[in-house]
Amino acid sequence: MKLSLLNKKKYEWLKNSELFETFDDEEDDEEIEAIYCKADENNLELLFAVIKFWGVFDYPINFFENIYNLKPFKYLKDNFDIHLKDLFDFLLAFISLESKNLMPLCCKYGFLEALKFSETIYAKENTYIKSLENCCIYGHIELFKYLFFKSCIPEEVFDQSSSDTNLFEIACKNGHLNIVKLIHKKAKPPKSWFNVKFGCENFEVLKFLFEQGYPYDKTVCALLSTKNNLKNLKYCHENNFPWDSRTLKNALINGSYECFKYAIENECIWTPDNIHSYENEMVYYACTSKNQGSIKCLKFLKKIGKYELNHGEALINAAYNNNLDAIKFILENYDLSDSPDNSSIKDFVSYPFEKCIEYSIQFNYFEIFRYCLDFYKDKINIEILERDILKFALDGNMKFLNYLDEKYNFDNLIRNVNFLENACKSNNIECVKFFVEKGFIRSENCMLLSFNNFEIVKYLYENNFLWDEQFIVKCISETTEESFKCLQFANDKGLIIKNYYFDLILQKYYDYLVENKTRDKEKDIYIISLFKNYIDENGY
């Protein structure tokens, strides 16, 4: 084809393409190898091949009208081209949505000619407002201008003091300076209701609003520290925006180290709550956040020595909030021996450290538990951890137990029957095996405590644990599928049911439903039938 062909009306749409921009005027009569078609071509395979070949970036109104009328759902889905993702996403929505949503959709994707076509289908006041709002969100200035100057849009849309849709605020928040300038110039929004904070995150918008005399207050600096926006924070401070103690608080919570450091160095003061000291609040906010920047803030304060942190409380807060990095910083930089309220194990560690261990166990913070024990490995022995190991046994917490097994010798604890009893209560057979294999002293209660876990009962039997008639009574009394399996297993192994409390069995299983109204009757009937049939089959 010759390039001059593009001067024909039906092909001139191809001039809005990346390929055409590579040619100059002298090549108008050049012969080139290229595919081409009109914008409203019905052969969609050819149409989209041409779009991709030329790199078309702007489409005429008849292109969108044709697609809308054809509604080629299947083609667009089956031939979705990742290189034309935005176009395909738009077109699929364009042919799917209700007509009232077409104009806002066009303003989201930025297709001006599609917007013009959509107007012919559905154009009402609320549609225009939503469309303008999308322009302010996504920054499509040409579409905004097109709508902005239309006489059909009511003036109150631009009187921001009376409109629910604050276009000026939306454009400022999204950093679209061209739209901000246009609204400022043409709509002249009253300055009395606006605050610079709405546009403070974008430097150019912030600068424009300040230079135009829009009001500001201390919330601007506080907001910027939340986003770690140091450039804008410096601009505000250099132009006498007031500090707010929330500037420091927000910086700590969000790990905005650069803003925190700048604010401290430039005399930003933290005003504590009535019930807290400065140090306690600093600790709380820094240790609640898991952002690395928050730890850098604490390190900075320690370096300049301006504020003395309550490091004992810091450790407790860090442990409660699962903030391992804060715990590392505190333990590696402060001596906890001078913390108040020494614990019951004060000969070894302080109260804050004990609380740290307590929280790590209570909330299953394994990494904190491991780090703390490694840090104080020379001061902590297995006896100190006896209470904690009992809890791990009861919870069946093998991760903690296996770690302690690698670090310590359990020999001094094996004569305490509570460990194996707790393991049997845990319903975790791996936990039971752990204590049995370590030789922990056995208890006559172990079988009784395991009545509702057949796997554990079987394991205990194979390892010569004893049972008696109380085990039979317990299995009967609880009436569960697991207790039935345990009862059956015990009877098969010689703990004969008929030898123990036969009257109890009869009472339990023939009159049970009458006696107990609170249980799940359907399940009760099933479980009772298991026991009854088993008893009948064995001739009891």
Coordinates of C-alpha atoms in Angstrom, one line a residue:
M1 CA 0.0 0.0 0.0
K2 CA 1.0 3.7 -0.4
L3 CA 1.0 5.9 2.6
S4 CA -1.2 8.4 0.7
L5 CA -4.0 5.9 1.1
L6 CA -4.3 7.0 4.7
N7 CA -5.5 10.4 3.5
K8 CA -8.8 8.7 2.6
K9 CA -11.4 9.2 5.3
K10 CA -12.0 5.6 6.1
Y11 CA -8.3 4.9 6.6
E12 CA -7.1 8.1 8.3
W13 CA -7.7 6.6 11.7
L14 CA -4.4 4.7 11.2
K15 CA -2.5 8.0 11.4
N16 CA -3.1 7.7 15.2
S17 CA -0.5 5.0 15.5
E18 CA 3.0 4.3 16.5
L19 CA 4.0 3.1 13.1
F20 CA 2.7 6.2 11.3
E21 CA 4.7 8.4 13.6
T22 CA 7.9 6.8 12.3
F23 CA 7.2 8.2 8.8
D24 CA 7.8 11.8 7.6
D25 CA 5.9 13.9 5.0
E26 CA 8.2 13.0 2.1
E27 CA 7.2 9.4 2.3
D28 CA 3.6 10.0 1.4
D29 CA 3.9 8.2 -1.9
E30 CA 6.1 5.4 -0.5
E31 CA 5.0 1.9 -1.2
I32 CA 5.1 -0.1 2.1
E33 CA 4.0 -3.6 3.0
A34 CA 1.3 -3.2 5.6
I35 CA -2.2 -4.6 6.4
Y36 CA -5.0 -2.1 6.7
C37 CA -8.8 -1.8 7.0
K38 CA -11.4 0.7 8.0
A39 CA -12.2 1.4 11.7
D40 CA -15.6 -0.2 11.5
E41 CA -14.4 -3.4 9.8
N42 CA -16.7 -6.4 10.6
N43 CA -13.9 -8.9 10.1
L44 CA -12.6 -8.7 13.7
E45 CA -9.6 -10.9 13.1
L46 CA -8.4 -8.4 10.5
L47 CA -9.4 -5.4 12.5
F48 CA -7.4 -6.3 15.6
A49 CA -4.5 -7.6 13.5
V50 CA -4.3 -4.1 11.9
I51 CA -4.6 -2.4 15.3
K52 CA -1.7 -4.5 16.6
F53 CA 0.4 -4.1 13.5
W54 CA 0.1 -0.3 13.4
G55 CA 0.2 0.2 17.1
V56 CA -3.0 2.2 17.1
F57 CA -3.4 4.3 20.2
D58 CA -6.5 6.4 19.4
Y59 CA -9.8 5.1 18.0
P60 CA -12.6 7.0 16.1
I61 CA -16.2 7.0 17.2
N62 CA -17.3 4.6 14.5
F63 CA -14.9 1.9 15.8
F64 CA -16.6 1.9 19.2
E65 CA -20.1 2.1 17.6
N66 CA -19.3 -0.9 15.5
I67 CA -18.0 -3.0 18.4
Y68 CA -21.0 -1.9 20.6
N69 CA -23.5 -3.1 17.9
L70 CA -21.7 -6.3 17.1
K71 CA -21.2 -7.2 20.8
P72 CA -18.5 -9.9 20.0
F73 CA -18.3 -11.4 23.5
K74 CA -17.0 -14.7 22.4
Y75 CA -14.4 -13.3 20.0
L76 CA -13.0 -10.9 22.6
K77 CA -12.8 -13.6 25.3
D78 CA -11.4 -16.3 23.0
N79 CA -8.8 -14.0 21.4
F80 CA -7.9 -11.9 24.4
D81 CA -4.5 -10.3 23.5
I82 CA -2.3 -9.4 26.5
H83 CA -0.6 -6.8 24.3
L84 CA -3.9 -5.0 23.9
K85 CA -5.1 -5.7 27.5
D86 CA -6.5 -2.3 28.3
L87 CA -8.4 -2.2 25.0
F88 CA -9.8 -5.7 25.4
D89 CA -10.7 -5.1 29.1
F90 CA -12.5 -1.9 28.1
L91 CA -14.4 -3.4 25.2
L92 CA -15.6 -6.4 27.2
A93 CA -17.0 -4.1 29.8
F94 CA -18.3 -1.7 27.1
I95 CA -20.5 -4.3 25.5
S96 CA -21.6 -5.9 28.9
L97 CA -22.6 -3.0 31.1
E98 CA -25.9 -1.2 31.4
S99 CA -26.1 1.9 29.2
K100 CA -26.2 4.2 32.2
N101 CA -22.7 3.0 33.2
L102 CA -21.0 3.5 29.8
M103 CA -19.9 7.1 30.2
P104 CA -18.2 6.6 33.6
L105 CA -16.5 3.5 32.1
C106 CA -15.1 5.6 29.2
C107 CA -13.8 8.1 31.7
K108 CA -12.1 5.4 33.7
Y109 CA -10.2 4.0 30.6
G110 CA -9.8 7.4 28.9
F111 CA -11.5 6.7 25.5
L112 CA -12.8 10.1 24.4
E113 CA -14.6 9.0 21.2
A114 CA -16.2 6.1 23.1
L115 CA -17.5 8.7 25.6
K116 CA -19.0 10.8 22.8
F117 CA -20.8 7.7 21.4
S118 CA -22.0 6.7 24.9
E119 CA -23.6 10.1 25.2
T120 CA -25.9 9.2 22.4
I121 CA -27.1 6.1 24.2
Y122 CA -27.6 7.4 27.8
A123 CA -26.8 10.9 29.1
K124 CA -28.3 12.1 32.4
E125 CA -27.2 14.5 35.1
N126 CA -26.0 11.8 37.5
T127 CA -24.1 10.0 34.7
Y128 CA -22.2 13.2 33.9
I129 CA -21.3 13.6 37.6
K130 CA -20.0 10.1 37.9
S131 CA -18.1 10.5 34.7
L132 CA -16.4 13.7 35.9
E133 CA -15.5 11.9 39.1
N134 CA -13.8 9.1 37.2
C135 CA -11.8 11.7 35.2
C136 CA -10.6 13.2 38.5
I137 CA -9.7 9.8 39.8
Y138 CA -7.9 8.5 36.7
G139 CA -6.6 11.8 35.4
H140 CA -7.9 11.9 31.9
I141 CA -7.7 15.6 31.2
E142 CA -9.1 15.6 27.7
L143 CA -12.3 13.8 28.7
F144 CA -12.6 16.1 31.7
K145 CA -12.4 19.1 29.5
Y146 CA -15.0 17.7 27.1
L147 CA -17.4 17.2 30.0
F148 CA -16.4 20.3 32.0
F149 CA -17.4 22.8 29.3
K150 CA -20.7 21.1 28.4
S151 CA -23.7 23.4 29.1
C152 CA -25.9 20.4 30.2
I153 CA -23.9 19.9 33.4
P154 CA -25.5 21.9 36.3
E155 CA -23.3 24.6 37.8
E156 CA -23.7 23.2 41.4
V157 CA -21.5 20.3 40.4
F158 CA -18.6 22.8 40.5
D159 CA -19.8 24.7 43.5
Q160 CA -17.9 22.4 45.8
S161 CA -19.4 23.9 49.0
S162 CA -22.8 22.6 48.0
S163 CA -22.0 19.4 46.1
D164 CA -21.8 15.9 47.5
T165 CA -19.2 15.1 44.8
N166 CA -16.1 17.1 45.6
L167 CA -14.3 17.0 42.2
F168 CA -11.6 19.4 43.4
E169 CA -10.8 17.2 46.4
I170 CA -10.8 14.0 44.3
A171 CA -8.4 15.5 41.7
C172 CA -6.1 16.8 44.4
K173 CA -6.0 13.5 46.3
N174 CA -5.1 11.6 43.1
G175 CA -2.4 14.1 42.1
H176 CA -3.8 15.3 38.7
L177 CA -2.4 18.8 38.6
N178 CA -3.9 19.7 35.1
I179 CA -7.4 19.0 36.3
V180 CA -6.8 20.7 39.7
K181 CA -5.7 23.9 37.8
L182 CA -8.7 23.8 35.5
I183 CA -11.2 23.5 38.3
H184 CA -9.3 26.2 40.2
K185 CA -9.3 28.6 37.2
K186 CA -12.8 28.0 35.9
A187 CA -14.9 26.9 38.9
K188 CA -13.1 29.0 41.5
P189 CA -13.8 26.7 44.5
P190 CA -14.2 28.7 47.7
K191 CA -11.1 28.4 49.9
S192 CA -13.1 28.5 53.1
W193 CA -14.1 24.8 52.9
F194 CA -10.9 23.3 51.5
N195 CA -7.6 22.1 53.2
V196 CA -4.2 21.6 51.6
K197 CA -4.1 18.2 53.2
F198 CA -6.3 16.8 50.5
G199 CA -3.6 17.3 47.9
C200 CA -0.4 17.1 50.0
E201 CA 0.9 13.8 48.8
N202 CA 1.7 15.0 45.3
F203 CA 4.4 17.6 45.4
E204 CA 3.3 19.7 42.4
V205 CA -0.3 19.7 43.7
L206 CA 0.8 20.6 47.2
K207 CA 3.0 23.5 45.9
F208 CA 0.2 24.8 43.6
L209 CA -2.4 24.8 46.5
F210 CA 0.0 26.5 48.8
E211 CA 0.9 29.2 46.3
Q212 CA -2.8 29.8 45.5
G213 CA -3.4 30.5 49.2
Y214 CA -5.5 27.5 50.1
P215 CA -5.7 27.0 53.9
Y216 CA -3.7 24.4 55.8
D217 CA -3.3 23.2 59.4
K218 CA -1.1 20.8 61.5
T219 CA -2.8 17.7 60.0
V220 CA -0.8 18.1 56.8
C221 CA 2.5 17.2 58.4
A222 CA 0.9 14.4 60.3
L223 CA -0.5 12.9 57.1
L224 CA 2.8 13.2 55.2
S225 CA 4.7 11.3 57.9
T226 CA 2.2 8.5 57.6
K227 CA 3.3 8.1 54.0
N228 CA 7.0 8.7 54.6
N229 CA 6.8 11.6 52.2
L230 CA 10.0 13.4 53.2
K231 CA 10.2 15.8 50.2
N232 CA 6.7 17.2 50.8
L233 CA 7.2 17.3 54.6
K234 CA 10.4 19.4 54.1
Y235 CA 8.5 21.7 51.8
C236 CA 5.7 22.2 54.4
H237 CA 8.1 22.8 57.3
E238 CA 10.2 25.3 55.2
N239 CA 6.9 27.1 54.5
N240 CA 5.9 27.3 58.2
F241 CA 3.3 24.6 58.3
P242 CA 2.7 23.8 62.0
W243 CA 4.1 20.6 63.6
D244 CA 1.7 18.2 65.2
S245 CA 2.8 15.5 67.7
R246 CA 0.9 13.0 65.5
T247 CA 3.7 13.6 63.0
L248 CA 6.0 11.6 65.2
K249 CA 3.3 9.0 66.2
N250 CA 2.3 8.3 62.6
A251 CA 6.0 8.0 61.6
L252 CA 6.6 5.5 64.3
I253 CA 3.5 3.4 63.5
N254 CA 4.2 3.3 59.8
G255 CA 8.0 3.0 60.0
S256 CA 8.6 6.4 58.3
Y257 CA 12.1 6.8 59.6
E258 CA 13.2 9.6 57.3
C259 CA 10.2 11.7 58.3
F260 CA 10.6 10.8 62.0
K261 CA 14.3 11.8 62.0
Y262 CA 13.6 15.1 60.1
A263 CA 10.8 16.0 62.5
I264 CA 12.9 15.3 65.6
E265 CA 15.8 17.3 64.3
N266 CA 13.5 20.2 63.5
E267 CA 11.9 20.5 66.9
C268 CA 8.7 18.6 66.4
I269 CA 7.5 17.8 69.9
W270 CA 5.5 14.8 71.0
T271 CA 2.6 15.8 73.3
P272 CA 1.7 12.7 75.3
D273 CA -1.7 11.6 76.4
N274 CA -2.7 12.4 80.0
I275 CA -2.3 8.8 81.2
H276 CA 1.0 8.1 79.5
S277 CA 4.5 9.5 79.5
Y278 CA 6.3 10.4 76.3
E279 CA 8.5 7.3 76.7
N280 CA 5.6 4.9 77.2
E281 CA 3.8 6.1 74.1
M282 CA 6.9 6.0 72.0
V283 CA 7.5 2.4 73.1
Y284 CA 3.9 1.4 72.4
Y285 CA 3.7 2.8 68.9
A286 CA 7.2 1.6 67.9
C287 CA 6.7 -1.9 69.2
T288 CA 3.2 -2.3 67.8
S289 CA 4.5 -1.7 64.3
K290 CA 6.4 -4.5 62.6
N291 CA 7.9 -2.1 60.0
Q292 CA 11.7 -2.0 59.9
G293 CA 11.5 1.7 59.9
S294 CA 10.0 1.8 63.4
I295 CA 13.1 0.0 64.7
K296 CA 15.3 2.5 62.9
C297 CA 13.4 5.2 64.8
L298 CA 14.2 3.6 68.1
K299 CA 17.8 3.3 67.2
F300 CA 17.9 6.9 66.2
L301 CA 16.5 8.0 69.6
K302 CA 19.0 5.9 71.4
K303 CA 21.8 7.3 69.3
I304 CA 21.0 11.0 70.0
G305 CA 20.2 10.2 73.7
K306 CA 17.4 12.7 73.6
Y307 CA 14.8 10.5 75.2
E308 CA 15.3 7.7 77.7
L309 CA 13.1 4.8 76.7
N310 CA 11.4 2.4 79.1
H311 CA 13.0 -0.6 77.6
G312 CA 11.3 -3.1 80.0
E313 CA 7.9 -2.0 78.9
A314 CA 9.2 -1.9 75.3
L315 CA 10.1 -5.6 75.6
I316 CA 6.7 -6.5 76.9
N317 CA 4.8 -4.6 74.2
A318 CA 7.1 -6.0 71.5
A319 CA 6.4 -9.6 72.7
Y320 CA 2.6 -9.0 72.9
N321 CA 2.6 -7.7 69.3
N322 CA 4.8 -10.5 67.9
N323 CA 7.5 -7.9 67.0
L324 CA 10.7 -9.9 66.9
D325 CA 12.8 -7.1 65.4
A326 CA 11.9 -4.8 68.3
I327 CA 12.8 -7.6 70.8
K328 CA 16.2 -8.1 69.2
F329 CA 16.9 -4.4 69.4
I330 CA 15.9 -4.1 73.0
L331 CA 17.7 -7.2 74.3
E332 CA 20.9 -6.3 72.3
N333 CA 21.0 -2.7 73.4
Y334 CA 19.6 -2.5 77.0
D335 CA 20.3 -4.2 80.3
L336 CA 17.1 -5.6 81.6
S337 CA 18.5 -6.1 85.1
D338 CA 17.5 -2.5 86.0
S339 CA 13.9 -3.0 85.0
P340 CA 11.3 -2.7 87.8
D341 CA 9.3 -5.6 89.3
N342 CA 11.7 -8.5 89.2
S343 CA 10.2 -11.8 88.6
S344 CA 10.1 -15.0 90.6
I345 CA 13.1 -16.1 88.6
K346 CA 15.0 -12.8 89.3
D347 CA 18.2 -14.6 89.8
F348 CA 18.2 -15.3 86.1
V349 CA 16.1 -12.9 84.1
S350 CA 13.9 -9.8 84.7
Y351 CA 10.2 -9.5 84.9
P352 CA 9.9 -8.0 81.3
F353 CA 11.8 -11.0 80.0
E354 CA 9.6 -13.4 81.8
K355 CA 6.5 -11.7 80.3
C356 CA 8.2 -11.9 76.9
I357 CA 8.5 -15.7 77.3
E358 CA 4.9 -15.9 78.6
Y359 CA 3.4 -14.1 75.6
S360 CA 5.5 -16.1 73.1
I361 CA 4.0 -19.3 74.6
Q362 CA 0.5 -17.9 75.1
F363 CA 0.2 -16.8 71.5
N364 CA 2.4 -19.5 70.0
Y365 CA 5.1 -17.0 68.8
F366 CA 7.8 -19.6 68.3
E367 CA 10.4 -17.4 66.7
I368 CA 10.3 -15.0 69.7
F369 CA 10.5 -18.0 72.1
R370 CA 13.5 -19.4 70.3
Y371 CA 15.3 -16.1 70.1
C372 CA 14.9 -15.2 73.7
L373 CA 16.1 -18.6 74.9
D374 CA 19.1 -18.5 72.6
F375 CA 19.9 -15.0 73.8
Y376 CA 19.9 -16.0 77.5
K377 CA 21.2 -19.6 76.9
D378 CA 23.8 -19.2 79.7
K379 CA 21.2 -18.1 82.3
I380 CA 18.3 -20.5 81.7
N381 CA 18.2 -24.2 82.5
I382 CA 15.5 -26.8 82.1
E383 CA 14.1 -26.4 85.6
I384 CA 13.2 -22.8 84.9
L385 CA 11.2 -23.9 82.0
E386 CA 9.3 -26.7 83.8
R387 CA 6.0 -24.8 84.0
D388 CA 6.2 -24.0 80.3
I389 CA 7.0 -27.6 79.3
L390 CA 3.9 -28.7 81.2
K391 CA 1.9 -26.3 79.1
F392 CA 3.5 -27.6 75.8
A393 CA 2.6 -31.1 76.9
L394 CA -1.0 -30.2 77.5
D395 CA -1.3 -28.4 74.2
G396 CA 0.6 -31.1 72.3
N397 CA 2.9 -28.3 71.0
M398 CA 5.6 -30.4 69.4
K399 CA 7.4 -27.5 67.7
F400 CA 8.3 -26.0 71.0
L401 CA 9.1 -29.4 72.6
N402 CA 11.4 -30.5 69.8
Y403 CA 13.3 -27.2 70.0
L404 CA 13.8 -27.6 73.8
D405 CA 14.8 -31.2 73.2
E406 CA 17.7 -30.0 71.0
K407 CA 18.8 -27.5 73.6
Y408 CA 18.3 -29.1 77.0
N409 CA 18.5 -32.4 78.8
F410 CA 15.2 -33.5 80.3
D411 CA 16.6 -36.0 82.8
N412 CA 15.9 -33.8 85.8
L413 CA 12.2 -33.7 85.0
I414 CA 11.3 -37.3 84.2
R415 CA 10.1 -38.1 87.7
N416 CA 7.2 -35.7 87.5
V417 CA 4.1 -37.7 86.5
N418 CA 2.3 -34.5 85.3
F419 CA 4.2 -34.4 82.0
L420 CA 3.0 -37.7 80.7
E421 CA -0.5 -37.1 82.0
N422 CA -0.7 -33.7 80.3
A423 CA 0.5 -35.4 77.1
C424 CA -2.3 -37.9 77.3
K425 CA -4.8 -35.1 77.7
S426 CA -3.5 -33.4 74.6
N427 CA -4.9 -35.9 72.2
N428 CA -1.6 -35.7 70.3
I429 CA 0.0 -39.1 70.0
E430 CA 3.4 -37.6 68.9
C431 CA 3.4 -35.7 72.2
V432 CA 2.7 -38.9 74.1
K433 CA 5.5 -40.7 72.3
F434 CA 7.9 -37.9 73.0
F435 CA 7.5 -38.3 76.8
V436 CA 7.3 -42.1 76.8
E437 CA 10.4 -42.4 74.7
K438 CA 12.3 -40.1 77.1
G439 CA 11.4 -42.3 80.0
F440 CA 9.1 -40.0 81.9
I441 CA 7.5 -41.7 84.9
R442 CA 4.2 -43.4 84.2
S443 CA 1.0 -42.8 85.9
E444 CA -2.0 -45.2 86.5
N445 CA -4.1 -42.3 85.1
C446 CA -2.6 -42.3 81.7
M447 CA -5.0 -44.8 80.2
L448 CA -7.9 -43.2 81.9
L449 CA -7.0 -39.8 80.5
S450 CA -6.7 -41.2 77.0
F451 CA -10.1 -42.8 76.9
N452 CA -11.3 -40.6 74.0
N453 CA -8.3 -41.3 71.6
F454 CA -8.1 -44.8 70.4
E455 CA -4.7 -44.3 68.7
I456 CA -3.1 -43.2 72.0
V457 CA -4.8 -46.0 74.0
K458 CA -3.5 -48.6 71.5
Y459 CA 0.0 -47.1 71.8
L460 CA 0.0 -47.1 75.6
Y461 CA -1.2 -50.7 75.7
E462 CA 1.6 -51.8 73.3
N463 CA 4.0 -50.1 75.7
N464 CA 2.7 -51.9 78.8
F465 CA 0.6 -49.2 80.4
L466 CA -2.0 -50.5 82.8
W467 CA -5.7 -50.1 82.8
D468 CA -8.5 -51.2 85.1
E469 CA -12.3 -51.2 85.5
Q470 CA -12.3 -47.4 85.8
F471 CA -11.2 -47.3 82.1
I472 CA -14.3 -49.4 81.1
V473 CA -16.5 -47.1 83.2
K474 CA -15.0 -44.0 81.6
C475 CA -15.5 -45.3 78.1
I476 CA -19.1 -46.2 78.8
S477 CA -19.9 -42.9 80.5
E478 CA -18.6 -40.7 77.7
T479 CA -20.4 -42.5 74.9
T480 CA -18.4 -41.4 71.8
E481 CA -17.2 -43.2 68.7
E482 CA -13.6 -43.0 70.0
S483 CA -14.6 -44.3 73.5
F484 CA -16.5 -47.2 71.8
K485 CA -13.3 -48.1 69.9
C486 CA -11.3 -48.0 73.1
L487 CA -14.0 -50.1 74.9
Q488 CA -14.0 -52.7 72.1
F489 CA -10.2 -52.8 72.1
A490 CA -10.0 -53.2 75.8
N491 CA -12.5 -56.1 75.8
D492 CA -10.7 -57.8 72.9
K493 CA -7.5 -57.5 74.9
G494 CA -9.0 -59.2 78.0
L495 CA -10.5 -56.3 80.0
I496 CA -13.8 -58.1 79.8
I497 CA -16.8 -55.8 79.9
K498 CA -19.1 -58.2 81.7
N499 CA -16.8 -58.3 84.6
Y500 CA -17.3 -54.6 85.3
Y501 CA -20.4 -52.8 86.2
F502 CA -22.8 -54.7 84.0
D503 CA -25.8 -52.9 85.7
L504 CA -24.2 -49.6 84.7
I505 CA -24.1 -50.7 81.1
L506 CA -27.7 -51.7 81.0
Q507 CA -28.7 -48.4 82.6
K508 CA -26.5 -46.4 80.3
Y509 CA -27.7 -47.9 77.0
Y510 CA -31.3 -48.9 77.5
D511 CA -32.6 -45.9 79.4
Y512 CA -30.1 -43.3 78.1
L513 CA -32.4 -41.3 75.8
V514 CA -35.0 -40.9 78.5
E515 CA -32.5 -39.7 81.1
N516 CA -30.5 -37.2 78.9
K517 CA -32.4 -34.7 76.9
T518 CA -29.5 -32.3 76.1
R519 CA -27.4 -34.4 73.8
D520 CA -27.6 -34.8 70.0
K521 CA -30.2 -37.6 69.9
E522 CA -29.4 -38.7 66.3
K523 CA -25.8 -39.2 67.2
D524 CA -26.6 -40.7 70.6
I525 CA -28.8 -43.3 68.9
Y526 CA -25.9 -44.3 66.6
I527 CA -23.3 -44.5 69.3
I528 CA -25.6 -46.3 71.7
S529 CA -26.4 -48.8 69.0
L530 CA -22.7 -49.5 68.6
F531 CA -22.4 -50.3 72.3
K532 CA -25.6 -52.3 72.5
N533 CA -24.9 -54.4 69.4
Y534 CA -21.4 -55.2 70.6
I535 CA -22.7 -56.2 74.0
D536 CA -25.4 -58.4 72.5
E537 CA -23.0 -60.0 70.1
N538 CA -20.7 -61.0 73.0
G539 CA -23.6 -62.5 74.9
Y540 CA -23.6 -60.0 77.8

